[in-house]
Coordinates of C-alpha atoms and ligand atoms in Angstrom, one line a residue:
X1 CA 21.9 206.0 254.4
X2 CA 21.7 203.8 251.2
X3 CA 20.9 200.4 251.3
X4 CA 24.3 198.1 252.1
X5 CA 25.8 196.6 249.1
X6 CA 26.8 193.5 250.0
X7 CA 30.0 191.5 249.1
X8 CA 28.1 188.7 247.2
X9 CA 24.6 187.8 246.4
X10 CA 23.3 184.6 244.9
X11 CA 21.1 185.1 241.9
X12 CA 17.6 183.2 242.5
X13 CA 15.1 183.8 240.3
X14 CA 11.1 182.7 240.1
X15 CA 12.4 179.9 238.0
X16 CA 14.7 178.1 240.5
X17 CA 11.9 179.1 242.9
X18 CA 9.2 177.2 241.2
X19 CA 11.4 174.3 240.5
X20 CA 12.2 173.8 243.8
X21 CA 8.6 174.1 244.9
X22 CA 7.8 171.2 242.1
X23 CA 10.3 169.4 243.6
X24 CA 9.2 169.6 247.8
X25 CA 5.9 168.3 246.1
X26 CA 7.6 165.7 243.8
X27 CA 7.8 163.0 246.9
X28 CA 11.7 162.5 246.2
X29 CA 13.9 164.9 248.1
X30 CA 17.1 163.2 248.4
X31 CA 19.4 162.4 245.7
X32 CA 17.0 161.6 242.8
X33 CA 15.9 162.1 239.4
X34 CA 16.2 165.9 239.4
X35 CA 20.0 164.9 240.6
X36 CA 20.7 162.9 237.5
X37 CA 19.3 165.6 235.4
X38 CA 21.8 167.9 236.8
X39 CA 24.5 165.8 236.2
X40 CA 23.8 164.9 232.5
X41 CA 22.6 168.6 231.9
X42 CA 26.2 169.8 233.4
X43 CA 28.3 166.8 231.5
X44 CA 26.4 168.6 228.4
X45 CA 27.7 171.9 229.2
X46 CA 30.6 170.8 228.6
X47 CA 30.1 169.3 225.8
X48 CA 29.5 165.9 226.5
X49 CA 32.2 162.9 226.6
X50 CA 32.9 163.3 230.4
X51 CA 31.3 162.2 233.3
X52 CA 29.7 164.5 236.0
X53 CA 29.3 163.4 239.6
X54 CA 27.0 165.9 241.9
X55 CA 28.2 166.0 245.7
X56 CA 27.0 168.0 248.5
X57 CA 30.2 170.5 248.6
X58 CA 33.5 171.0 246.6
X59 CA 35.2 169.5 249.7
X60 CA 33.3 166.3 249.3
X61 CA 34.6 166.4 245.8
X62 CA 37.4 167.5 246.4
X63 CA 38.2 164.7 249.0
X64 CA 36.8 162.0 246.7
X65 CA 38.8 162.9 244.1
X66 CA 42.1 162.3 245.4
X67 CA 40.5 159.0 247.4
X68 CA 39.7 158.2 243.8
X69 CA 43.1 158.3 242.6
X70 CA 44.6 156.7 245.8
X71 CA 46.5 159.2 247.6
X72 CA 47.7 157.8 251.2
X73 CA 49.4 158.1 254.4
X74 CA 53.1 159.0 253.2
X75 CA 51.9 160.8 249.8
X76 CA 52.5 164.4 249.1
X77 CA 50.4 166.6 247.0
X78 CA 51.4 170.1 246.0
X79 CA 49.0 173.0 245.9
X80 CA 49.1 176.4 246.3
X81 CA 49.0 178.4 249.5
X82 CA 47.0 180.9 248.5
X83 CA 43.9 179.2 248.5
X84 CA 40.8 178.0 251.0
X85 CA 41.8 175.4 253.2
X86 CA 39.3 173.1 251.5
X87 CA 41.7 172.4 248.9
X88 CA 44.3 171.6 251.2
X89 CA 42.3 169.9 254.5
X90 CA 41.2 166.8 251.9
X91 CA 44.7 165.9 251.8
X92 CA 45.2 165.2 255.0
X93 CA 41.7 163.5 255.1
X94 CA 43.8 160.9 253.9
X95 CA 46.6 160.8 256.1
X96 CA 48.5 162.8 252.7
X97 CA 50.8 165.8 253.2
X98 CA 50.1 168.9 251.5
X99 CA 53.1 170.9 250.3
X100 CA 52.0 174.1 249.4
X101 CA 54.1 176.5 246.7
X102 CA 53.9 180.0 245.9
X103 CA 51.6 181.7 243.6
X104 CA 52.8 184.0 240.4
X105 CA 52.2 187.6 241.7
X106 CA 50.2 188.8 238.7
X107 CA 48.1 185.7 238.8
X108 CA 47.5 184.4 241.9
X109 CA 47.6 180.8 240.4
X110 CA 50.3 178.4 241.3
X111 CA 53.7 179.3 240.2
X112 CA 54.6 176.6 237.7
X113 CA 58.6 177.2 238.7
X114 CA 57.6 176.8 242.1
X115 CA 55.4 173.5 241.8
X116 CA 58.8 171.9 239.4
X117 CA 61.2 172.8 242.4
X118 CA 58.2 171.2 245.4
X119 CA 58.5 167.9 243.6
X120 CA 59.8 165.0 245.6
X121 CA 60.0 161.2 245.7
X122 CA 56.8 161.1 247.6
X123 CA 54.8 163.5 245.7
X124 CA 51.9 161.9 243.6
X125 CA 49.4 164.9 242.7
X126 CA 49.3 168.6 242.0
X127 CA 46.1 170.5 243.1
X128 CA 45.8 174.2 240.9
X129 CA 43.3 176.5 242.2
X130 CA 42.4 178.5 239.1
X131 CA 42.1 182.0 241.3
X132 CA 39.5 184.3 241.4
X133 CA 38.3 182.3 237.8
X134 CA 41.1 182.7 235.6
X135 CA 43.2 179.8 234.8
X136 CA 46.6 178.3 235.8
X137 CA 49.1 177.6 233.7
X138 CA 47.6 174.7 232.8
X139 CA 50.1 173.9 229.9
X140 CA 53.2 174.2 232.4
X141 CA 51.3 172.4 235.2
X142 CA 50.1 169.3 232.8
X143 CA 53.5 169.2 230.9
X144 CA 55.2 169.1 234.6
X145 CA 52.4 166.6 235.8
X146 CA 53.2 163.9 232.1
X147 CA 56.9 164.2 232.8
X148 CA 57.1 163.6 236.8
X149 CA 54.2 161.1 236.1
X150 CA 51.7 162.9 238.5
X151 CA 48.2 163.2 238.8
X152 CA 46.1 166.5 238.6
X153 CA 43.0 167.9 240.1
X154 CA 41.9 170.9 239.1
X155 CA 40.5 173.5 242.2
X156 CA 38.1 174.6 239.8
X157 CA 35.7 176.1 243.2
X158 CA 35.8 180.1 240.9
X159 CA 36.0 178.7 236.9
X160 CA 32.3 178.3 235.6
X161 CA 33.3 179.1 233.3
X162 CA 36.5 179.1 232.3
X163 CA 38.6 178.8 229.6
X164 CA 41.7 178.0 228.6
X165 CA 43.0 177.7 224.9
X166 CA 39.5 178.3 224.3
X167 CA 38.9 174.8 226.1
X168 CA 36.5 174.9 229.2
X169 CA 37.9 174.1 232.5
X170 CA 36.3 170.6 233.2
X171 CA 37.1 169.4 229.6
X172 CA 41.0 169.9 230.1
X173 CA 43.4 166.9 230.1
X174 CA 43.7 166.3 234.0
X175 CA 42.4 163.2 236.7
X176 CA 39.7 165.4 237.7
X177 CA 38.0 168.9 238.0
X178 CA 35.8 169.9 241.1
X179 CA 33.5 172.4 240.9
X180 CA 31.2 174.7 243.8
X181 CA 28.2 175.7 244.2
X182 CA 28.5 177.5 247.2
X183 CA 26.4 180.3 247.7
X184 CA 28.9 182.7 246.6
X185 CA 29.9 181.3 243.5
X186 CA 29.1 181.6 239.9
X187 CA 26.1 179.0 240.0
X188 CA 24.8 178.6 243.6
X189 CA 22.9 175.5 245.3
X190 CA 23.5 176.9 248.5
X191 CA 25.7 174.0 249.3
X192 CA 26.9 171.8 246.4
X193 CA 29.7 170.7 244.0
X194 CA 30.8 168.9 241.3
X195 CA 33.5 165.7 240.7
X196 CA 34.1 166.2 236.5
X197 CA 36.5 163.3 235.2
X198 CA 36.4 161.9 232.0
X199 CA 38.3 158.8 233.3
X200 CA 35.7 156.2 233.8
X201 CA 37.7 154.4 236.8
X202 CA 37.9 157.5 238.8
X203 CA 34.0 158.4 238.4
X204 CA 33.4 154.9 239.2
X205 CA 34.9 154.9 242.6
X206 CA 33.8 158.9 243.2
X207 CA 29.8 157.5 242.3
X208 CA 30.1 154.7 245.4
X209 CA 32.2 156.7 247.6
X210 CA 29.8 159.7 247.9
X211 CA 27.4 157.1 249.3
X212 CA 28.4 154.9 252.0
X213 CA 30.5 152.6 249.6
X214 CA 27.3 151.1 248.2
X215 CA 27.2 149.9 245.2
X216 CA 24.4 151.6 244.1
X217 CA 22.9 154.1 244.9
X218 CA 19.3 155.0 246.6
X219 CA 17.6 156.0 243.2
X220 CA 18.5 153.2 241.0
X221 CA 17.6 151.2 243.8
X222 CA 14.6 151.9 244.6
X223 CA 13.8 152.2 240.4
X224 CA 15.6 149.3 239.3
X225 CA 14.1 146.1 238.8
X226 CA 15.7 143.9 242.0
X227 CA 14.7 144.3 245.4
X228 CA 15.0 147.7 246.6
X229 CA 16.9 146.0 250.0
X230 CA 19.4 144.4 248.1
X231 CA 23.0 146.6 248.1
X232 CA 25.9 145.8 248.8
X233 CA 28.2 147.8 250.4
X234 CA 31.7 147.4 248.7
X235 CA 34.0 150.4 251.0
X236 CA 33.5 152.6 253.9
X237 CA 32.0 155.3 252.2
X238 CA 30.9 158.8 252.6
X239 CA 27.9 160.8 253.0
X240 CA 28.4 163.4 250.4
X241 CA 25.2 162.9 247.8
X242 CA 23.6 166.0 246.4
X243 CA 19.7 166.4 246.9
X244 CA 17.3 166.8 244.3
X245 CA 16.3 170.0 246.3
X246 CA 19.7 171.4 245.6
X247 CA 19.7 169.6 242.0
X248 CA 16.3 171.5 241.1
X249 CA 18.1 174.9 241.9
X250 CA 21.6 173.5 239.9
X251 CA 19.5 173.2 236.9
X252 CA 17.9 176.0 236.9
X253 CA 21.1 178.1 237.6
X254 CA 23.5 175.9 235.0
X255 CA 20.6 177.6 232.0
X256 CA 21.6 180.9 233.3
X257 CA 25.4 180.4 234.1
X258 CA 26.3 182.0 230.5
X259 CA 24.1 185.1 231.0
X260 CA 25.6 185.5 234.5
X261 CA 29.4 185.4 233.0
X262 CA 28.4 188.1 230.7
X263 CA 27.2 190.2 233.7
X264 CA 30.2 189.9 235.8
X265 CA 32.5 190.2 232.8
X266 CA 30.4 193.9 231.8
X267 CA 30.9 194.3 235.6
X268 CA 34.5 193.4 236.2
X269 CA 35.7 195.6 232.5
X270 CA 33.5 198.6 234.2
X271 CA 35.4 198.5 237.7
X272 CA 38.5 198.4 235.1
X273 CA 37.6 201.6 233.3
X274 CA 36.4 203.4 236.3
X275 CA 39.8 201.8 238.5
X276 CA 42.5 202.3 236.5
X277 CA 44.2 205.8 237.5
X278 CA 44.1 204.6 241.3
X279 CA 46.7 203.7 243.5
X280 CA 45.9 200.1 243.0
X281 CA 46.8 197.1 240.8
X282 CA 43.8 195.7 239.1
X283 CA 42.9 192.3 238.1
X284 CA 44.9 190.5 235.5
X285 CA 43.3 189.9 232.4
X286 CA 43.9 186.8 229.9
X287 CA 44.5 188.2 226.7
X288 CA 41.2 186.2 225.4
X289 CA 38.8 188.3 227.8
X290 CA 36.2 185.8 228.2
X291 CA 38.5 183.5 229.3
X292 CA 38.2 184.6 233.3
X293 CA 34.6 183.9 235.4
X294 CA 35.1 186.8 236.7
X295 CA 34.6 185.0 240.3
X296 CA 36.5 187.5 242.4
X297 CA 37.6 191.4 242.1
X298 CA 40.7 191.4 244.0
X299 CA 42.6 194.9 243.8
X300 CA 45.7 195.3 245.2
X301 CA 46.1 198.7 247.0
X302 CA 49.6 200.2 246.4
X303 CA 51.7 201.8 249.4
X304 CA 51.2 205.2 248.2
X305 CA 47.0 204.7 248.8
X306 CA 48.3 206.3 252.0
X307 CA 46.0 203.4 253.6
X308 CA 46.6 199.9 254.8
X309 CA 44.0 197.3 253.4
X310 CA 42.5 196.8 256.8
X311 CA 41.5 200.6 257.1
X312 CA 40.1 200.6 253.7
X313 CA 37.6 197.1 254.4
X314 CA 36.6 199.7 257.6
X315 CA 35.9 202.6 255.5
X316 CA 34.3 200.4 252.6
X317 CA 31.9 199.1 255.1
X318 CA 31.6 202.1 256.9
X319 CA 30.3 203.8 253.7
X320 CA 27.6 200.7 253.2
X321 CA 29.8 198.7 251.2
X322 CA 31.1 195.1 251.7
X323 CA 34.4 193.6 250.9
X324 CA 36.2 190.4 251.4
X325 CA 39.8 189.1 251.5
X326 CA 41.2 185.7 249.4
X327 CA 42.1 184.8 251.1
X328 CA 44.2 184.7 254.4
X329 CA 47.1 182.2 252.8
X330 CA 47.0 178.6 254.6
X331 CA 50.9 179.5 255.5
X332 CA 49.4 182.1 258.0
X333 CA 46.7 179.9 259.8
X334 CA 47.8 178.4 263.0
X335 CA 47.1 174.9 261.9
X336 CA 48.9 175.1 258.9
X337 CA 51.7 176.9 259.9
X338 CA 52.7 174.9 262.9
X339 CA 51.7 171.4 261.8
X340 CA 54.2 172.1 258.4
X341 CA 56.5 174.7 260.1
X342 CA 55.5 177.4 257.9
X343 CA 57.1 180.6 257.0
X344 CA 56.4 184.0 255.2
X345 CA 59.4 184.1 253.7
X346 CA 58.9 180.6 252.0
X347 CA 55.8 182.6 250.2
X348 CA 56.9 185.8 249.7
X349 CA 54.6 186.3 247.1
X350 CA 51.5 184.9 248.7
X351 CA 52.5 186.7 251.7
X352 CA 53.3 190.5 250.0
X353 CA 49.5 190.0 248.4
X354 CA 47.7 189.4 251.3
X355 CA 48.8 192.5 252.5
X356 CA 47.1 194.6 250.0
X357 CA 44.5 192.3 248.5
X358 CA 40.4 193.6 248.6
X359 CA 37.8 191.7 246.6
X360 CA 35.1 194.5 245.5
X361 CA 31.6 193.4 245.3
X362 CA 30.9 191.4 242.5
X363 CA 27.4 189.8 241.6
X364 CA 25.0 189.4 238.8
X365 CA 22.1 191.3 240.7
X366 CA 24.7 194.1 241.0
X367 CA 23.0 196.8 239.0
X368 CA 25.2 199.3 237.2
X369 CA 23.6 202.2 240.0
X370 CA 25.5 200.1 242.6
X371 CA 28.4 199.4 241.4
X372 CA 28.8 203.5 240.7
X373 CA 28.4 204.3 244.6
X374 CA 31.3 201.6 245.0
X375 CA 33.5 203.1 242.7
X376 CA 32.6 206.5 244.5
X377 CA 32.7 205.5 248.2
X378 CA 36.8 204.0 246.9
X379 CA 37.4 207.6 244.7
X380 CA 36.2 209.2 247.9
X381 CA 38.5 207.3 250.1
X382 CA 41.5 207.0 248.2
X383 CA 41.1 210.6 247.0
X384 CA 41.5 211.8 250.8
X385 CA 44.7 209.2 251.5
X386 CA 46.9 209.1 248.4
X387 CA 50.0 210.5 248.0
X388 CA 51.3 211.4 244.6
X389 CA 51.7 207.9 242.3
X390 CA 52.3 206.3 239.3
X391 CA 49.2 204.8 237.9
X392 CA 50.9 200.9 237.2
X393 CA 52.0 200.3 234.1
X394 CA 49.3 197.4 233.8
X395 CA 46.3 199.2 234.5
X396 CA 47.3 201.8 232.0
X397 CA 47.6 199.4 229.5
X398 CA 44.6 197.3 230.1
X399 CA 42.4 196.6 226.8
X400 CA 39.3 198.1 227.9
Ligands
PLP501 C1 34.5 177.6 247.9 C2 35.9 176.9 247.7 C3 36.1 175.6 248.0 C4 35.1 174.8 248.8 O1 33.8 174.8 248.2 P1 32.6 174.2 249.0 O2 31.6 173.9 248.0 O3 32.2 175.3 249.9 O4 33.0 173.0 249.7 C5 37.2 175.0 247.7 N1 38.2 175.7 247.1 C6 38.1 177.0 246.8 C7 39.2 177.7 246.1 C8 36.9 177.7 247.1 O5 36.8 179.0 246.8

């Protein structure tokens, strides 16, 4: 048989492999000068006039973010259900509720309707997860957030890069945007994330937060003038500092994240050409294409496929190719559900998507070879379930 084509594949190349070496033989592992570099090199990305704070994880980012902007025991921040749990576990880090609206059905991102109607006395943020890398509503959500007087943090875990009115996500007018650099996503450190904020409050606390509370941190100490032993520690802090290990590969990737987009866009418009006449609902598209990061693939198989999604990931893998599913909506997790009393029927979109939702492979090292004997193994699949169907109206009348 054929090699396996995997779901996802991080895209390392001789240059992140030779910085990193440069780095092990540097002397300064932890969170350092190649650290700083990362984070002025990202702030530049986006074109400057914003501060960039590098963390160990988009849930360390995540979770000083809304530190930063003082959620507590009592508060309520709305965010989607459909979404990782990481968006929604920092919340109760802090002893917050999470109160978790539906998503639009041809997006996946929060329904703005939806997050107007969650609004309560106690609710002081709104958390968007711009899905799969295409963006929210992020007009409705900040005109919603200016009027109700709420704070917003973007989920932006799949959007490097995205845009939105031709603005990237991270240079949009919100608290704070958190991105990941998870080995799956668009630029991968293996672990590591991003606090983006051009509010020079919130980046302040963020910076002593991700370390212990001090009030500086290990570099400038240890470069700076005074006494390397003198710090003072100001809160009880976390541990969530990047390393210049990680930092090494971030800037090596961040030079490359525009080629990457352009692969996974070629990618995602190819599965579009080759998809379309299948029983299945393909991605949505913005109407300025390279407006979506093309993150995630997620199809939506329709009933007449003639096969549930669950047999489909079975054949997919038994033909050597890997899927995955985003995601399991929180409502449906046991924690979720019982701590917050959860129903399906409170979600109905959320919970109709789940039901059909596949994410096809999708990665820059995808060559165009494998991505034909994915579209084949699903022809061959589909073409022995279907019954007779409509090709959706959308996928006919996608622009590609
Ligand atoms: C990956 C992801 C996270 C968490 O990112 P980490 O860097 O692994 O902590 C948060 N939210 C969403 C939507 C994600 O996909």
């Amino acid at each position: 048989m054929s090699e396996f084509i995997p779901f996802a594949l991080p895209d390392i190349g001789e240059e992140e492999i030779q910085a990193v070496v440069e780095t092990l033989r540097s002397g300064w592992l932890t969170t350092g000068p190649r650290t700083k570099e990362f984070e002025r090199e990202f702030a530049a990305f986006l074109g400057g006039h914003t501060h960039a704070l590098a963390v160990n994880s988009a849930t360390a980012g995540l979770h000083l973010a809304v530190e930063a902007i003082g959620i507590g025991p009592g508060d309520e921040v709305i965010t989607t259900a459909h979404t990782f749990t990481a968006t929604a576990e920092v919340i109760r880090y802090m002893g917050a509720d999470p109160v978790f609206v539906d998503i639009d059905p041809q997006t996946f991102c929060m329904d703005p309707g939806g997050l107007e109607a969650a609004i309560t006395p106690r609710t002081k943020a709104i958390i968007p997860v711009h899905y799969g890398g295409m963006c929210c509503d992020m007009d409705a959500i900040n005109d919603i957030a200016r009027r109700r007087n709420l704070k917003v943090i973007e989920d932006a875990a799949h959007a490097l890069p995205t845009t939105w009115n031709d603005q990237l996500v991270g240079t949009l007018d919100t608290d704070a945007t958190v991105f990941s650099f998870y080995a799956t996503k668009t630029l991968a450190t293996g672990e590591g994330g991003m606090v983006v904020t051009r509010n020079a409050e919130i980046a302040k606390r963020v910076a002593v937060m991700r370390l212990h509370g001090i009030s500086k941190d290990a570099f400038d100490r240890f470069t700076s003038r005074k006494p390397a032993w003198q710090y003072e520690v100001v809160a009880p802090g976390f541990k969530y500092n990047l390393t210049d290990v990680a930092s090494a590969l971030g800037i090596e990737q961040l030079k490359k994240v525009r080629r990457f987009h352009a692969r996974r866009r070629t990618l995602a418009e190819r599965y579009d050409e080759a998809l379309r006449d299948l029983p299945m609902i393909l991605p949505p598209r913005p109407a300025d294409p390279g407006a979506h990061a093309w993150h995630l693939y997620v199809i939506q198989l329709l009933d007449s496929a003639g096969i549930s999604r669950d047999e489909f990931i079975d054949e997919m893998a038994a033909a050597g190719v890997g899927t995955s599913v985003h995601y399991t909506p929180l409502h449906l997790h046991p924690y979720w559900r019982d701590t917050y009393g959860l129903r399906p029927e409170q979600f109905p979109h959320a919970t109709r998507a789940f039901n059909r939702i596949v994410s096809l492979p999708l990665y820059t090292r995808m060559t165009d070879a494998d991505q034909d004997r994915v579209i084949s193994v699903i022809r061959s699949i589909l073409g022995r379930s279907h019954r007779a169907f409509e090709v959706p109206a959308e996928n006919a009348a996608a622009g590609v």
